[in-house]
Short mmCIF file of N, CA and C in Angstrom, two decimals:
data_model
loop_
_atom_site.label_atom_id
_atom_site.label_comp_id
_atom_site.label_asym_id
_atom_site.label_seq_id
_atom_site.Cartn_x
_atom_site.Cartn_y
_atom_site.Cartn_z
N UNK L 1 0.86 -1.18 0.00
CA UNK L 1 0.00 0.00 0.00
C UNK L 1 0.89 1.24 0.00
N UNK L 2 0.32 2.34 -0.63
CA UNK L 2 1.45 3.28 -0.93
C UNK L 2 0.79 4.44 0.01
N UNK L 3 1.64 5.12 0.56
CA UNK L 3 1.56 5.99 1.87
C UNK L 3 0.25 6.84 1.39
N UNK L 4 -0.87 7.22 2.21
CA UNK L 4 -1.86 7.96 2.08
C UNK L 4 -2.08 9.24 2.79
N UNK L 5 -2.32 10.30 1.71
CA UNK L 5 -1.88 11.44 2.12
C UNK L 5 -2.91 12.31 3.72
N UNK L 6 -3.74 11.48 3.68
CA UNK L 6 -4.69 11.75 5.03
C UNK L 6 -4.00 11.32 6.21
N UNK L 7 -3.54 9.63 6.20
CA UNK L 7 -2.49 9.38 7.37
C UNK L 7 -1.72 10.37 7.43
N UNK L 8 -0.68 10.36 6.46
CA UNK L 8 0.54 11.69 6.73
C UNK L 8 -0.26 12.63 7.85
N UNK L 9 -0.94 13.29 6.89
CA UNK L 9 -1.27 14.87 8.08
C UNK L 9 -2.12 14.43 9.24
N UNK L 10 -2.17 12.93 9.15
CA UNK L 10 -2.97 12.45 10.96
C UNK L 10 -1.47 12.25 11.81
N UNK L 11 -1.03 12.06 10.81
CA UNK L 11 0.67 11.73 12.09
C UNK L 11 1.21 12.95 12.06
N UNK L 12 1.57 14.47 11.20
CA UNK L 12 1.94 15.29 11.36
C UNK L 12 1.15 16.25 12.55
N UNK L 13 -0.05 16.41 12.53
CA UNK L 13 -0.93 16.60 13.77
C UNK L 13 -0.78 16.23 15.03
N UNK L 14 -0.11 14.83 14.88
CA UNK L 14 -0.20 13.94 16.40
C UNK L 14 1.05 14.79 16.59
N UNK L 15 2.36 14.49 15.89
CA UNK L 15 3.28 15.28 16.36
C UNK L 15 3.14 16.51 16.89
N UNK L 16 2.75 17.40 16.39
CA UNK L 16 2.46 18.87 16.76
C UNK L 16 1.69 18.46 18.41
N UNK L 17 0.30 17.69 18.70
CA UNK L 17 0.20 17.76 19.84
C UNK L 17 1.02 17.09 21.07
N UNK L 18 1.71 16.31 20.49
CA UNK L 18 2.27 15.83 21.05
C UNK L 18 4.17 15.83 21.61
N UNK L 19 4.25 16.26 22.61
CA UNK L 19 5.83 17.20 22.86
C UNK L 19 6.67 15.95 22.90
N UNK L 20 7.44 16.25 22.52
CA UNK L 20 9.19 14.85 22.78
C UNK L 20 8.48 13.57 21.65
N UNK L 21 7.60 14.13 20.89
CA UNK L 21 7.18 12.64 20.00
C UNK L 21 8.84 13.00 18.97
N UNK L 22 9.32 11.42 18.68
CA UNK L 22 10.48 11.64 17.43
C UNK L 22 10.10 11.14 16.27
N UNK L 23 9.01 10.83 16.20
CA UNK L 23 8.87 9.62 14.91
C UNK L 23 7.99 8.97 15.35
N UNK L 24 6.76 8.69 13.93
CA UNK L 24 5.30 8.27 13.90
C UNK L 24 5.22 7.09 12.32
N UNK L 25 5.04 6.19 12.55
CA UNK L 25 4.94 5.19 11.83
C UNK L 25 3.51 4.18 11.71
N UNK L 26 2.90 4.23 10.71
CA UNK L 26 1.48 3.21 10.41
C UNK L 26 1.83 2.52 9.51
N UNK L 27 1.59 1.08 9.52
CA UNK L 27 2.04 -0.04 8.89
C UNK L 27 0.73 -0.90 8.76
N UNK L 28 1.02 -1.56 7.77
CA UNK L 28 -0.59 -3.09 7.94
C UNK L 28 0.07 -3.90 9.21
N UNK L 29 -0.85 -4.26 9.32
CA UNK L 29 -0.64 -5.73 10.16
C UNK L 29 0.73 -7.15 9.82
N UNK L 30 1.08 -7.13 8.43
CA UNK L 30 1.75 -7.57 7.87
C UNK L 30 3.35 -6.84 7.63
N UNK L 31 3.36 -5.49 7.95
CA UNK L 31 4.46 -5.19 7.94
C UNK L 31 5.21 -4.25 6.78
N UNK L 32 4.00 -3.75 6.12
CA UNK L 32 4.27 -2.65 4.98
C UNK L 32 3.75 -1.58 5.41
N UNK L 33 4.59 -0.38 5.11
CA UNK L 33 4.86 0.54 5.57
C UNK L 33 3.45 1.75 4.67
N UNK L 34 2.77 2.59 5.78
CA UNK L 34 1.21 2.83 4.66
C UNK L 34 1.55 4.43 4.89
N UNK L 35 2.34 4.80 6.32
CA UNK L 35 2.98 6.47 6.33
C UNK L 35 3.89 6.44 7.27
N UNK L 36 4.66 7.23 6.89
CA UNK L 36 6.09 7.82 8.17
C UNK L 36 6.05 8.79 8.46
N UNK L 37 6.63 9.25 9.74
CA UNK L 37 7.45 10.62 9.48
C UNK L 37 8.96 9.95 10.55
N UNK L 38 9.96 9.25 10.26
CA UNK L 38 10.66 8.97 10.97
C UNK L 38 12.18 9.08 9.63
N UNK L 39 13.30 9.66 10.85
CA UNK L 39 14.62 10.39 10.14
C UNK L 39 15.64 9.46 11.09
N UNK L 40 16.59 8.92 10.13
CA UNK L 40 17.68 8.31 10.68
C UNK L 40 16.99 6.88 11.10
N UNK L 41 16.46 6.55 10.21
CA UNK L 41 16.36 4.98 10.23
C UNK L 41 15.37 4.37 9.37
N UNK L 42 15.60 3.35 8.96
CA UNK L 42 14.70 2.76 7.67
C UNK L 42 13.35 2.00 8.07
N UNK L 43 12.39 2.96 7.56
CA UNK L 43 11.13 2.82 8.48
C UNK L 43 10.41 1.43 7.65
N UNK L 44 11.28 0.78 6.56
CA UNK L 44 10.84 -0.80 6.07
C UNK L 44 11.30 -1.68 7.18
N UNK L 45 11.96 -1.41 8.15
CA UNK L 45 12.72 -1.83 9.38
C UNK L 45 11.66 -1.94 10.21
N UNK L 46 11.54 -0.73 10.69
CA UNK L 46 10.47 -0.86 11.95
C UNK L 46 9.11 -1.08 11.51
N UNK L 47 8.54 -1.30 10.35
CA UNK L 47 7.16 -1.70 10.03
C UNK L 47 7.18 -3.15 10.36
N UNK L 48 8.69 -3.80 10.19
CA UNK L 48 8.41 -4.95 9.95
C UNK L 48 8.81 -5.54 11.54
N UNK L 49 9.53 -4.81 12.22
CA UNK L 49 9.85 -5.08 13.65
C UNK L 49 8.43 -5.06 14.31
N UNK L 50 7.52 -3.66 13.65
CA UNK L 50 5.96 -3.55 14.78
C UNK L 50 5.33 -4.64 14.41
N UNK L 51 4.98 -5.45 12.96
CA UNK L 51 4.60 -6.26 12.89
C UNK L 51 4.74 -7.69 14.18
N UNK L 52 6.58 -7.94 13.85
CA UNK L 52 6.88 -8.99 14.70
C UNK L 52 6.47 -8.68 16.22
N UNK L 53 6.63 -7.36 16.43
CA UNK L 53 6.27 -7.18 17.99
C UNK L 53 4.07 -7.14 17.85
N UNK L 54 3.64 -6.72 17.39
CA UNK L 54 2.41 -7.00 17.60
C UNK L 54 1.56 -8.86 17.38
N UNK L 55 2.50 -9.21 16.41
CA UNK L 55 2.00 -10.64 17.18
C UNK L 55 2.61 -11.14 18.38
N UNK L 56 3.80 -11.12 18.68
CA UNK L 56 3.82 -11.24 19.87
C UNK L 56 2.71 -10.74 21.19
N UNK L 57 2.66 -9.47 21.20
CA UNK L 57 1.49 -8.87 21.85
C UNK L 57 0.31 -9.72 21.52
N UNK L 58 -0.19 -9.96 20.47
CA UNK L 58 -1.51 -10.32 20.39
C UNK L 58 -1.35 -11.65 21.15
N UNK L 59 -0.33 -12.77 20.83
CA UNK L 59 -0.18 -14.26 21.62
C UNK L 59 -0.16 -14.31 23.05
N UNK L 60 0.45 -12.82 23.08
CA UNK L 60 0.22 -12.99 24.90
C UNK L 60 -0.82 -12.40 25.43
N UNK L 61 -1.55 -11.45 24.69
CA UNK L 61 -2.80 -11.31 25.62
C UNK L 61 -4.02 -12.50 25.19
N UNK L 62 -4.10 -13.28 24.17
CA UNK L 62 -4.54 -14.09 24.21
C UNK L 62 -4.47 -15.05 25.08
N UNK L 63 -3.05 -15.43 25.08
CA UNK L 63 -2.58 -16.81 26.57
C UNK L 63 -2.74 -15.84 27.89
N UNK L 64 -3.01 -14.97 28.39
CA UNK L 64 -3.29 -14.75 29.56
C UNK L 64 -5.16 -14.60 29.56
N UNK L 65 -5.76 -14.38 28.33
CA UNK L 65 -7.44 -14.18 28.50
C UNK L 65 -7.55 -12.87 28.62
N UNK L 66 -6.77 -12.13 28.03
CA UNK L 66 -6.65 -10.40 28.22
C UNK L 66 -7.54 -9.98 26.82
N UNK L 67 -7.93 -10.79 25.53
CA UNK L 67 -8.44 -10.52 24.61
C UNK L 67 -7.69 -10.13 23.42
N UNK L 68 -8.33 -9.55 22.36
CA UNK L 68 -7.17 -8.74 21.25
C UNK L 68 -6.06 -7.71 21.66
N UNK L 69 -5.17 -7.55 20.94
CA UNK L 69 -4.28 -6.79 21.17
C UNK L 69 -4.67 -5.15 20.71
N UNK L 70 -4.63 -4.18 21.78
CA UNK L 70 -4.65 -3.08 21.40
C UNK L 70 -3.25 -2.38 21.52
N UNK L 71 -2.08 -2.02 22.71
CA UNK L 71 -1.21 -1.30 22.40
C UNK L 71 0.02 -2.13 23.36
N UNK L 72 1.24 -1.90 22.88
CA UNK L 72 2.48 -2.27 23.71
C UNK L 72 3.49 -1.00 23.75
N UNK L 73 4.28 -1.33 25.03
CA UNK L 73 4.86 0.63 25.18
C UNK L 73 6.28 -0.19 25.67
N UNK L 74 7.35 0.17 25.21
CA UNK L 74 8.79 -0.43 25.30
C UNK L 74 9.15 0.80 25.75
N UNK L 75 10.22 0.71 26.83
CA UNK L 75 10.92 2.18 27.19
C UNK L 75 12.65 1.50 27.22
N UNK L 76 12.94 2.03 26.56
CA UNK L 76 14.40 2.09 26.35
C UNK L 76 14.97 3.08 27.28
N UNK L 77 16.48 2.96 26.93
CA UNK L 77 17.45 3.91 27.62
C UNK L 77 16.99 5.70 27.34
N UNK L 78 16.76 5.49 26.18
CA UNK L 78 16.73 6.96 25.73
C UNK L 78 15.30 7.67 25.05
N UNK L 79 14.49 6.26 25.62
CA UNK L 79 12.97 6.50 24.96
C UNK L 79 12.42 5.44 25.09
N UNK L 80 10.81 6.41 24.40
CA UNK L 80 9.83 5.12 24.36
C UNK L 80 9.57 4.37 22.74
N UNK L 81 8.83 3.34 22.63
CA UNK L 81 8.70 2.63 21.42
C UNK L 81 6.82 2.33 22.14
N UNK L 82 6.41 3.29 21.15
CA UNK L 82 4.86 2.26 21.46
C UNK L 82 4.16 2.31 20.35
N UNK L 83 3.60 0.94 20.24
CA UNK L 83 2.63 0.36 19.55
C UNK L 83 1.32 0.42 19.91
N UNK L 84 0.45 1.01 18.98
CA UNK L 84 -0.90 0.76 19.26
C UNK L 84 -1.84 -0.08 17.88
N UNK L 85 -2.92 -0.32 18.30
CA UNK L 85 -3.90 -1.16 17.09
C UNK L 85 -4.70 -0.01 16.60
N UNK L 86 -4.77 0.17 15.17
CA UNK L 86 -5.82 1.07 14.75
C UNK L 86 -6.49 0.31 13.78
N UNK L 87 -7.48 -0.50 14.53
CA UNK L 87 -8.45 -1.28 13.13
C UNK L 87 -8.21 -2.28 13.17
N UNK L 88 -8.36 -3.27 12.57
CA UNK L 88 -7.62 -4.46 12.17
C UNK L 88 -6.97 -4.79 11.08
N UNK L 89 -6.63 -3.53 10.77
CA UNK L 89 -5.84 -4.10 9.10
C UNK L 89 -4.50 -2.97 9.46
N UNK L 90 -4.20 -1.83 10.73
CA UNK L 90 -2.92 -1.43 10.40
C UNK L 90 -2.45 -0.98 12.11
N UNK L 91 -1.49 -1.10 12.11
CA UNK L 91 -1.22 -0.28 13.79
C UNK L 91 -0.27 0.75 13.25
N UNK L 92 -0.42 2.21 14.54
CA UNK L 92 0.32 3.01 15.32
C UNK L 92 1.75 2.54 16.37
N UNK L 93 2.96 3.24 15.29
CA UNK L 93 3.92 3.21 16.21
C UNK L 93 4.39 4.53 16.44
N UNK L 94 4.81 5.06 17.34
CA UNK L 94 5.18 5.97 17.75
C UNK L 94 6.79 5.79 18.52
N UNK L 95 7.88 7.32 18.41
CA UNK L 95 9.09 7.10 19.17
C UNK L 95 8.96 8.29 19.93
N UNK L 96 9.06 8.50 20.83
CA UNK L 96 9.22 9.27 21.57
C UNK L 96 10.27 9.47 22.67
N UNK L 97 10.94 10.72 22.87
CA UNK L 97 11.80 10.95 24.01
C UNK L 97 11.93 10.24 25.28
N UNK L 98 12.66 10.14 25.72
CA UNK L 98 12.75 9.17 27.63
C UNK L 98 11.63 10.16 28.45
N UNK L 99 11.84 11.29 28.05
CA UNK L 99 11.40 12.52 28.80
C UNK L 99 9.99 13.04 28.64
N UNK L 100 9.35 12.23 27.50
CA UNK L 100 7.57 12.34 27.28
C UNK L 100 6.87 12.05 27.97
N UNK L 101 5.61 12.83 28.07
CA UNK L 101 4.71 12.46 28.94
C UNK L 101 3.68 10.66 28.88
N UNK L 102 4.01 10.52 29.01
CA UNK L 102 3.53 8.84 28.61
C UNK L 102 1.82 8.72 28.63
N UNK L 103 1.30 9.53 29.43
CA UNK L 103 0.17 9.80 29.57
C UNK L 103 -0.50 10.17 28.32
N UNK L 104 -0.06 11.80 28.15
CA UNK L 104 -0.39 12.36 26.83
C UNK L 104 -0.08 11.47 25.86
N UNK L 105 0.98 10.55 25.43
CA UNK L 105 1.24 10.07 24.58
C UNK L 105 0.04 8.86 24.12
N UNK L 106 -0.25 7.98 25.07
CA UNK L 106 -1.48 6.93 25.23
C UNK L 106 -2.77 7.64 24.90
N UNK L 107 -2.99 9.22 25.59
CA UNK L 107 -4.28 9.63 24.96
C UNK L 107 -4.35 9.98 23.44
N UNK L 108 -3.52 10.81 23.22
CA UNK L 108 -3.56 11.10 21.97
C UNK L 108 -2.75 10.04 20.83
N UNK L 109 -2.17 8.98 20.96
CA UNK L 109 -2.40 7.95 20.07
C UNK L 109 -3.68 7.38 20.15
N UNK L 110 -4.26 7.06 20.98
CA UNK L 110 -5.33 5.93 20.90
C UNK L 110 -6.51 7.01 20.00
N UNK L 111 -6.93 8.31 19.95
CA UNK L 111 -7.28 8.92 19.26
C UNK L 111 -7.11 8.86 18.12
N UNK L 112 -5.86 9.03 17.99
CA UNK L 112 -5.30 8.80 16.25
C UNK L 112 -5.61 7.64 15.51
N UNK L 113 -5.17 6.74 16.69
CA UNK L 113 -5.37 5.04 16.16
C UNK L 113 -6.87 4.99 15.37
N UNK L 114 -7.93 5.78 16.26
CA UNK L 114 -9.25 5.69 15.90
C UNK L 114 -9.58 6.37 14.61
N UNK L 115 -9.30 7.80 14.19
CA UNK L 115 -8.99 8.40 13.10
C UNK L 115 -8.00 7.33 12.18
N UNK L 116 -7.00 6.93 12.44
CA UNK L 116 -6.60 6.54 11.08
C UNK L 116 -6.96 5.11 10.60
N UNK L 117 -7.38 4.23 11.56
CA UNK L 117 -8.79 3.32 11.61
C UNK L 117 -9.10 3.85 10.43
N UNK L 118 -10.22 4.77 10.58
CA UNK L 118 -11.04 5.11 9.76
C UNK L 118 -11.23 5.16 8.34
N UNK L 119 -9.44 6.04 8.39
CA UNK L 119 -8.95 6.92 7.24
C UNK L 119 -8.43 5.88 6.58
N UNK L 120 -7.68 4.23 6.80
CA UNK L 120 -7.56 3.26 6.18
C UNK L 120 -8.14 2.54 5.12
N UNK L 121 -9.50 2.63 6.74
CA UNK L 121 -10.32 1.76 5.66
C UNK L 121 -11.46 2.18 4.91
N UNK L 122 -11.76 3.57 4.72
CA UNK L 122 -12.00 4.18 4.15
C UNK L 122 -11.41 4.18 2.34
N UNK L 123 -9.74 4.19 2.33
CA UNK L 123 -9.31 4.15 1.84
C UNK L 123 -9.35 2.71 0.62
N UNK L 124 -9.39 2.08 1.81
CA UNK L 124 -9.39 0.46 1.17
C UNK L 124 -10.95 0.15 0.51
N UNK L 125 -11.89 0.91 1.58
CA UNK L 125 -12.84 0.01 0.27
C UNK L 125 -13.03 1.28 -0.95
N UNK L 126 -12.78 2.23 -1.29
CA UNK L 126 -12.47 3.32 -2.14
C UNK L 126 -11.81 2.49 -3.00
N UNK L 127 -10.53 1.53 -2.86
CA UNK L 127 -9.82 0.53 -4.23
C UNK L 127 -10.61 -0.76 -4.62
N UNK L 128 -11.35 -1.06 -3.92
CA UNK L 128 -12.21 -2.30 -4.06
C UNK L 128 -13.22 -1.73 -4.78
N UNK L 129 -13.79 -0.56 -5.11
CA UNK L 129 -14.55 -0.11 -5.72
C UNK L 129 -14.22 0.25 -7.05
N UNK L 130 -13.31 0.11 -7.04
CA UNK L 130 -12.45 0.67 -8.52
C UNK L 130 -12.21 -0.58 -9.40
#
């Protein structure tokens, strides 16, 4: 799927509300890359890393009875890495600073997630129609 210009300005937005965000990434479920805004690293990389990390997520909230997978939040040395579900056909990754509000960050992704939900599959049955 080739990057859609509605995602873009849903992830350029999130950035703006969002302080210490470094980089915003939406991918399918499978691991192709649908928008970026991420510098200094090859975002065919991390589509395909959120992929591998969201099934993981999904196997373990399944084996505990926690249900589908909605989001996973990795904090590194120098930041965060979080994954969220938008839909079932693409997730929200986000990078953000060590120093972000983690709070703000969870509200206003899961927002987005819901908007670009939308704006996906919107998109998708728009080519099925064609």
């Amino acid at each position: 799927m080739t990057a859609l210009p509605e995602v873009l300005t849903e992830l350029q937005a999130l950035r703006v509300r969002v302080p210490h965000l470094t980089g915003a990434l939406v991918a399918s479920t499978d691991g192709l890359v649908i928008a970026h805004l991420v510098t200094d690293m090859e975002p065919d990389g991390v589509a395909a890393l959120t992929a591998a990390a969201l099934g993981v997520g999904a196997r373990l909230t399944d084996a505990v009875g926690h249900g589908g997978f909605r989001e996973l939040l990795v904090r590194g040395e120098r930041g965060y890495v979080a994954t969220y579900a938008a839909g079932s056909s693409c997730v929200l990754t986000l990078l953000a600073a060590a120093d972000a509000n983690v709070g703000r960050l969870n509200l206003e992704a899961r927002r987005a997630g819901t908007r670009i939900s939308e704006l996906v599959d919107s998109a998708l049955e728009r080519r099925r129609q064609l």
